mmCIF file of C-alpha atoms in Angstrom:
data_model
loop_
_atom_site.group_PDB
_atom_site.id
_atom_site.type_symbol
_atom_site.label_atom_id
_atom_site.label_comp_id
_atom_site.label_asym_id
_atom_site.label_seq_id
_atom_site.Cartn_x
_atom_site.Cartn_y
_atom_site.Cartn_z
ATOM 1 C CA UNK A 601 2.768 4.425 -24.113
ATOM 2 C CA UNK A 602 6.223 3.862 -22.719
ATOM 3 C CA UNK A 603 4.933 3.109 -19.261
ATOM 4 C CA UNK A 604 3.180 0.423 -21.143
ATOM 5 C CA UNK A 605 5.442 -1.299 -23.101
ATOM 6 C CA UNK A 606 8.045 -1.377 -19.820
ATOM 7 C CA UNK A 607 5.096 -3.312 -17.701
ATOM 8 C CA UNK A 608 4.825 -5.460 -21.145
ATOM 9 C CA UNK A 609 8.094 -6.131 -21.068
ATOM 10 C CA UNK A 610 8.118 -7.066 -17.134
ATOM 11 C CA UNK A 611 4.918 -9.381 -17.469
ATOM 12 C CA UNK A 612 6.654 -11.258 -20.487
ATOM 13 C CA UNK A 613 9.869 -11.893 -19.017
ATOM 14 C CA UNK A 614 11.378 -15.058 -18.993
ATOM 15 C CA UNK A 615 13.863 -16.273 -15.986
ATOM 16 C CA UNK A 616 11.857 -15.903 -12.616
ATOM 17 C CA UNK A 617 9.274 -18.169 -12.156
ATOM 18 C CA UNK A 618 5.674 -16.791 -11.398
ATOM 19 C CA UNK A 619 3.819 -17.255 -8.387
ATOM 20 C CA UNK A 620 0.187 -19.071 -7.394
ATOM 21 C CA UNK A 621 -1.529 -17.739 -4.364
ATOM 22 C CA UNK A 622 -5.106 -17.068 -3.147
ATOM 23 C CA UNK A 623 -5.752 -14.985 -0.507
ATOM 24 C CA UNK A 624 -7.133 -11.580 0.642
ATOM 25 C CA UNK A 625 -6.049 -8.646 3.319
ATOM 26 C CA UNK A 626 -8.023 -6.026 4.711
ATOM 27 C CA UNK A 627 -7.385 -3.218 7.081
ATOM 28 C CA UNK A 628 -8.872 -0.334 8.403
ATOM 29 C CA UNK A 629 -7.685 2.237 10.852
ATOM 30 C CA UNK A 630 -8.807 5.766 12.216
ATOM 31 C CA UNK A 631 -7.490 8.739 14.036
ATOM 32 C CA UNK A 632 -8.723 12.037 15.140
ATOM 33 C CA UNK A 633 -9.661 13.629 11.891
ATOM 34 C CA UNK A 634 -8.710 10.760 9.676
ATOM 35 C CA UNK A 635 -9.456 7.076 8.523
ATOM 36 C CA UNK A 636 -7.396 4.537 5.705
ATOM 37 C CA UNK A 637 -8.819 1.287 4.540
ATOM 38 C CA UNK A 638 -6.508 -0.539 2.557
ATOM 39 C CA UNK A 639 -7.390 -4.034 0.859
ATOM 40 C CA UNK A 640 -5.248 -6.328 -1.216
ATOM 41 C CA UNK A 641 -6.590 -9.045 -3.464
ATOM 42 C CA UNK A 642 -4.213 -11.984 -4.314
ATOM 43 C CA UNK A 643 -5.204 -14.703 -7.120
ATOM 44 C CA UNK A 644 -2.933 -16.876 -8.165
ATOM 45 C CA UNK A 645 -0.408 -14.889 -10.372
ATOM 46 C CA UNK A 646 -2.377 -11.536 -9.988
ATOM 47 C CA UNK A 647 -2.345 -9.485 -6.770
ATOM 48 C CA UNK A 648 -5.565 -6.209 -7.121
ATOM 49 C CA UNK A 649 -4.974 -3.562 -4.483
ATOM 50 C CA UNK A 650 -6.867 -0.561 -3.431
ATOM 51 C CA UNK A 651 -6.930 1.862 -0.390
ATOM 52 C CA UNK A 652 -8.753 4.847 0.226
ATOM 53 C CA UNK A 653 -8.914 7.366 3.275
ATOM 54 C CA UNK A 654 -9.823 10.531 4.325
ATOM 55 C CA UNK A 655 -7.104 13.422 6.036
ATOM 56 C CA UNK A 656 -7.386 16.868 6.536
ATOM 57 C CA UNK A 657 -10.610 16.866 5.360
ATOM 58 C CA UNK A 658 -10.014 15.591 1.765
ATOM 59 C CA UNK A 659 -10.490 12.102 0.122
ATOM 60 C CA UNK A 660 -8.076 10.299 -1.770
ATOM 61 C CA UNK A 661 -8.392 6.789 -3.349
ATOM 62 C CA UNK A 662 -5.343 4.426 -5.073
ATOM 63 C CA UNK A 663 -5.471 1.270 -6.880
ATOM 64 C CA UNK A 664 -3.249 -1.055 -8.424
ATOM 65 C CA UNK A 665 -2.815 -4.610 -10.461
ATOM 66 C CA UNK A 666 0.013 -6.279 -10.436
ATOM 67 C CA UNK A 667 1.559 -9.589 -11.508
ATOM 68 C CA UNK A 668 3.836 -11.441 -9.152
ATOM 69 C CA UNK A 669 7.126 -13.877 -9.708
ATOM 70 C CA UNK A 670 8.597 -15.350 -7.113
ATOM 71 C CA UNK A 671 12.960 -15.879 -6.011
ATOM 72 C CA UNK A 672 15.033 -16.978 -3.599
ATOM 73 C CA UNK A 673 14.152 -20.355 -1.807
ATOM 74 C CA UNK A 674 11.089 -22.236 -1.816
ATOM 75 C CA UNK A 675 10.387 -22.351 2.199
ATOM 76 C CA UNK A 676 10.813 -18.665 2.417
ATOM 77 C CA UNK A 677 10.842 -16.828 -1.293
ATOM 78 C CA UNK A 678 10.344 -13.381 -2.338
ATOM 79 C CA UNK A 679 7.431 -12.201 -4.407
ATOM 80 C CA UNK A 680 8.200 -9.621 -6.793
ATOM 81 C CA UNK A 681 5.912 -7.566 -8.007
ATOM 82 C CA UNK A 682 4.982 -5.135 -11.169
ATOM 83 C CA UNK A 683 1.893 -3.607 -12.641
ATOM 84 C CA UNK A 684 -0.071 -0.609 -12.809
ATOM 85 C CA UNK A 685 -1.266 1.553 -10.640
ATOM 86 C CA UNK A 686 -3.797 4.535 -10.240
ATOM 87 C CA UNK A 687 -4.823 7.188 -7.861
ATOM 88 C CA UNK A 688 -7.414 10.213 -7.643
ATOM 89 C CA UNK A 689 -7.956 12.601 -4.808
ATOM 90 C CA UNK A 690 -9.744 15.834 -3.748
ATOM 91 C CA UNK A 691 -7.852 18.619 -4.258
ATOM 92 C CA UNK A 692 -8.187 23.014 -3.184
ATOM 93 C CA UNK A 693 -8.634 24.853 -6.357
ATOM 94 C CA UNK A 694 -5.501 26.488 -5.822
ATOM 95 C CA UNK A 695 -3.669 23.410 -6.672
ATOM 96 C CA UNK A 696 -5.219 22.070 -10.082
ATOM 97 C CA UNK A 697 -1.950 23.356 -11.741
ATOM 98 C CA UNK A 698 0.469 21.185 -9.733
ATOM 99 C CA UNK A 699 -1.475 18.239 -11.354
ATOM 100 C CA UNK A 700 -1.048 16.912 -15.040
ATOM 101 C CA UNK A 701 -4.974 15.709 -14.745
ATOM 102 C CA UNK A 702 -7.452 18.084 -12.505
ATOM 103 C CA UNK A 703 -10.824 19.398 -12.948
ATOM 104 C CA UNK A 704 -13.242 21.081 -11.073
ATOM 105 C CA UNK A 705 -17.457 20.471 -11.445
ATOM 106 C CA UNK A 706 -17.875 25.015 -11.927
ATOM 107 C CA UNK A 707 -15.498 27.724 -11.102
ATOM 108 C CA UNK A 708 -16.771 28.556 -8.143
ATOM 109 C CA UNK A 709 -16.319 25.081 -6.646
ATOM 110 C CA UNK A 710 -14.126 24.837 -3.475
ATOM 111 C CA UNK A 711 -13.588 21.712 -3.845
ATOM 112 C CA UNK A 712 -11.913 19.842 -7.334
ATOM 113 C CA UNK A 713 -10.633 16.005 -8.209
ATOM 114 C CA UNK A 714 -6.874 15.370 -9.813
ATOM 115 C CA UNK A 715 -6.268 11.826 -10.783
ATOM 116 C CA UNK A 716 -3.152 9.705 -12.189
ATOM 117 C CA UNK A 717 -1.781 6.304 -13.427
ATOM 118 C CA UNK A 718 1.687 4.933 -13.256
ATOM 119 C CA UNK A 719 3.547 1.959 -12.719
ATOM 120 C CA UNK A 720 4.306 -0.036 -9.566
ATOM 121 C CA UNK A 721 6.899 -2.495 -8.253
ATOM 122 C CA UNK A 722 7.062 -4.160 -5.080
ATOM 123 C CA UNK A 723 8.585 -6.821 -3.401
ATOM 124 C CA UNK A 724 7.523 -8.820 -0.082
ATOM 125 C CA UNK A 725 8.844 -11.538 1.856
ATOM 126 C CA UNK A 726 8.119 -13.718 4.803
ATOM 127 C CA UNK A 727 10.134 -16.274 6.477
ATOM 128 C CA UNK A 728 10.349 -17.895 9.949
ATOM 129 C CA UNK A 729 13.199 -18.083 12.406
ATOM 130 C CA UNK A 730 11.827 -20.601 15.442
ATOM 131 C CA UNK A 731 9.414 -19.261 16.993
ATOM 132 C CA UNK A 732 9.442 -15.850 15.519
ATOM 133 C CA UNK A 733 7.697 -14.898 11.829
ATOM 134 C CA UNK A 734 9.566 -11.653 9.925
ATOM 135 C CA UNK A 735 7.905 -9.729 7.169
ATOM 136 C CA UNK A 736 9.727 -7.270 5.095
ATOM 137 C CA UNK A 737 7.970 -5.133 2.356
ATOM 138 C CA UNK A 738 9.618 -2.265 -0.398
ATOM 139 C CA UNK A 739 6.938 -0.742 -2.588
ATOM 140 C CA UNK A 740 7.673 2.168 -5.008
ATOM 141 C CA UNK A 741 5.352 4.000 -7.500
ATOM 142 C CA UNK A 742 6.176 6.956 -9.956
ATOM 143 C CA UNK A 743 3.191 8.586 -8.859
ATOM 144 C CA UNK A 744 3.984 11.179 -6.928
ATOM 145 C CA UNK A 745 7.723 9.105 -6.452
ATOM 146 C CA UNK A 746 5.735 7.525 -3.036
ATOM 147 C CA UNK A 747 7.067 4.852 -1.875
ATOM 148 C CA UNK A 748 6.950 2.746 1.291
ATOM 149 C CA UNK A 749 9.036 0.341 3.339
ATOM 150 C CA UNK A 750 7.703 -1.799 6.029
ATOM 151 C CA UNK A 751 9.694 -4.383 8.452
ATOM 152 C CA UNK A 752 7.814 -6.797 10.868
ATOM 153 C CA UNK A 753 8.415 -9.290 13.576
ATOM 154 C CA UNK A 754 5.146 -11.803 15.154
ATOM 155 C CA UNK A 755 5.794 -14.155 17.770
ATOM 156 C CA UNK A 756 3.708 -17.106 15.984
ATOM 157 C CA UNK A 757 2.813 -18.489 19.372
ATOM 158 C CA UNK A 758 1.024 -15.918 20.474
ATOM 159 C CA UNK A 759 -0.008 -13.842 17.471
ATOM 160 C CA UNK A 760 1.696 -10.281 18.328
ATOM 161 C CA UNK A 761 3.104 -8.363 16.236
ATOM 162 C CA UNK A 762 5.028 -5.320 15.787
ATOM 163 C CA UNK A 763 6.037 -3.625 12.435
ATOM 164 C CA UNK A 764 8.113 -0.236 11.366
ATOM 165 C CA UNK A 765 6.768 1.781 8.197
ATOM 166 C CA UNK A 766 8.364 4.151 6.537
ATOM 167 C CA UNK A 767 6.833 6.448 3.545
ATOM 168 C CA UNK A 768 8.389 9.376 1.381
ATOM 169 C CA UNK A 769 6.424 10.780 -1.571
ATOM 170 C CA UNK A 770 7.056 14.231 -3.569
ATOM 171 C CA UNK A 771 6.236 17.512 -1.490
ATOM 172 C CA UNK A 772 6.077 15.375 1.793
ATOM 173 C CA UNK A 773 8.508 14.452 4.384
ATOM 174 C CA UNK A 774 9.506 10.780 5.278
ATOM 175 C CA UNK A 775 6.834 9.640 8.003
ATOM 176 C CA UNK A 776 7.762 6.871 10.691
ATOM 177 C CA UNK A 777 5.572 4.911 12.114
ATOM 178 C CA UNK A 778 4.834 2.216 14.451
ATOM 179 C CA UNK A 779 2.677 -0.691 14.970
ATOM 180 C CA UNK A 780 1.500 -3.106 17.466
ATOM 181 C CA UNK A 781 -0.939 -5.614 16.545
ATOM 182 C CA UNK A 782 -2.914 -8.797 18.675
ATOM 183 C CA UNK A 783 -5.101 -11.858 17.875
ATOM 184 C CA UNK A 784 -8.834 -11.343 18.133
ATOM 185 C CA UNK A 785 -9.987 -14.133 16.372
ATOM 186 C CA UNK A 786 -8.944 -16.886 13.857
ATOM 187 C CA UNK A 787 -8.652 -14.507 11.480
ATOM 188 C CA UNK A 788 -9.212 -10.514 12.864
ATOM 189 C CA UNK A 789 -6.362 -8.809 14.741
ATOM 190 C CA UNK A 790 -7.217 -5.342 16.432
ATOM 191 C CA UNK A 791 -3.913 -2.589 15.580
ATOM 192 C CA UNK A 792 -2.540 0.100 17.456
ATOM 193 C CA UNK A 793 0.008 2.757 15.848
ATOM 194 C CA UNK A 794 1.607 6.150 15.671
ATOM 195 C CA UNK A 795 2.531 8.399 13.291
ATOM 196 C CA UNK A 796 5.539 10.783 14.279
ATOM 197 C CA UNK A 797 5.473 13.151 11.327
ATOM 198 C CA UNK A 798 1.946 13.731 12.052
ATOM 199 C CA UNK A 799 1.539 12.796 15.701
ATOM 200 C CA UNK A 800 -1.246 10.528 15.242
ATOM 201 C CA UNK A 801 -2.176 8.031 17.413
ATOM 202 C CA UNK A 802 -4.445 5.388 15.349
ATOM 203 C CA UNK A 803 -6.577 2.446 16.325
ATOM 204 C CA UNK A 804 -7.875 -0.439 13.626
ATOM 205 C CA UNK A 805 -8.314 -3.892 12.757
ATOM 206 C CA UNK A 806 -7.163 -6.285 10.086
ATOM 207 C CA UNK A 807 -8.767 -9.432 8.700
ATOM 208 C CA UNK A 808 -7.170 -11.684 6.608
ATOM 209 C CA UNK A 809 -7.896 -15.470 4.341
ATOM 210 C CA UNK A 810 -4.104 -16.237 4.245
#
């Protein structure tokens, strides 16, 4: 209830004007033993996200709705976001009891589910020096205390890109990585990255309507 009436209290709040956009993202990438799809709805004052993957041989799944204001100038502003957000994953029996909500389908089972909901901020911005187009990204939840913090740079003439990512959550260490990304169409781009923590080398595409 008091995860509630905070958001309430967000969504209601006077002073920063909210924001109008339409547009969707999409991404998937894969790795030896691995894949993440991650796809973020935007209409205008609502953003939906969800992501799912698969890593060392379990599935996990998040989702999230938030509502977005926007600050800072009009050419280049930044969108600041708040909502709710929710995640489930496959979990070893061993580990229902370091989850508040966990089940298994018999007590044999070697496999179980654990699932969560919390609240989400975030805050994004892109702006455009010359030639060059920057992106910078913060993004926290208080599930599992994850959160994630991304800086990019495209040269707009061309279309390449290359973007630093950084996320932290509870129980894991903070995992670098890198990304290069190139034009294959109007719309798709084909990705290239690597994970240090993990030392994984990844390979994707993203498609987007913005």
């Amino acid at each position: 209830m008091r995860r509630i009436v905070v958001l309430l209290a967000a969504w209601l709040a006077p002073g920063l004007p909210a924001s109008a956009g339409d547009g969707s993202w999409t991404q998937l990438d894969a790795w030896k033993g691995g894949v993440q799809w991650v796809t973020t709805v935007e209409r205008g004052r609502w953003q939906l996200g969800s992501s799912a993957g698969r890593d060392d041989g379990e599935w996990w799944a998040r989702g999230s709705v938030m509502r977005t204001w926007t600050a800072g100038p009009d050419r280049a502003p930044w969108k600041l976001r708040a909502g709710l957000a929710f995640k489930a994953e496959q979990i070893r029996p061993r580990e229902r009891q370091d989850h508040a909500h966990a089940s298994c389908l018999s007590e044999g089972a070697d496999r179980c589910a654990a699932w969560d909901a919390g609240l989400q901020i975030e805050a994004d911005r892109w702006a455009e020096y010359g030639g060059w187009g920057t992106f910078l990204m913060g993004q926290w939840t208080d599930i599992d205390n994850a959160a994630l913090a991304v800086a990019g740079l495209t040269h707009k003439a061309s279309g390449i890109g290359a973007q630093l990512s950084l996320w932290h959550e509870d129980g894991g260490k903070v995992t670098p990585t890198i990304m290069l990304s190139a034009p294959a169409g109007k719309r798709l781009s084909l990705r290239a990255g690597h994970k240090f923590v993990e030392d994984e080398t990844f390979v994707g595409f993203s498609f987007s309507t913005y």
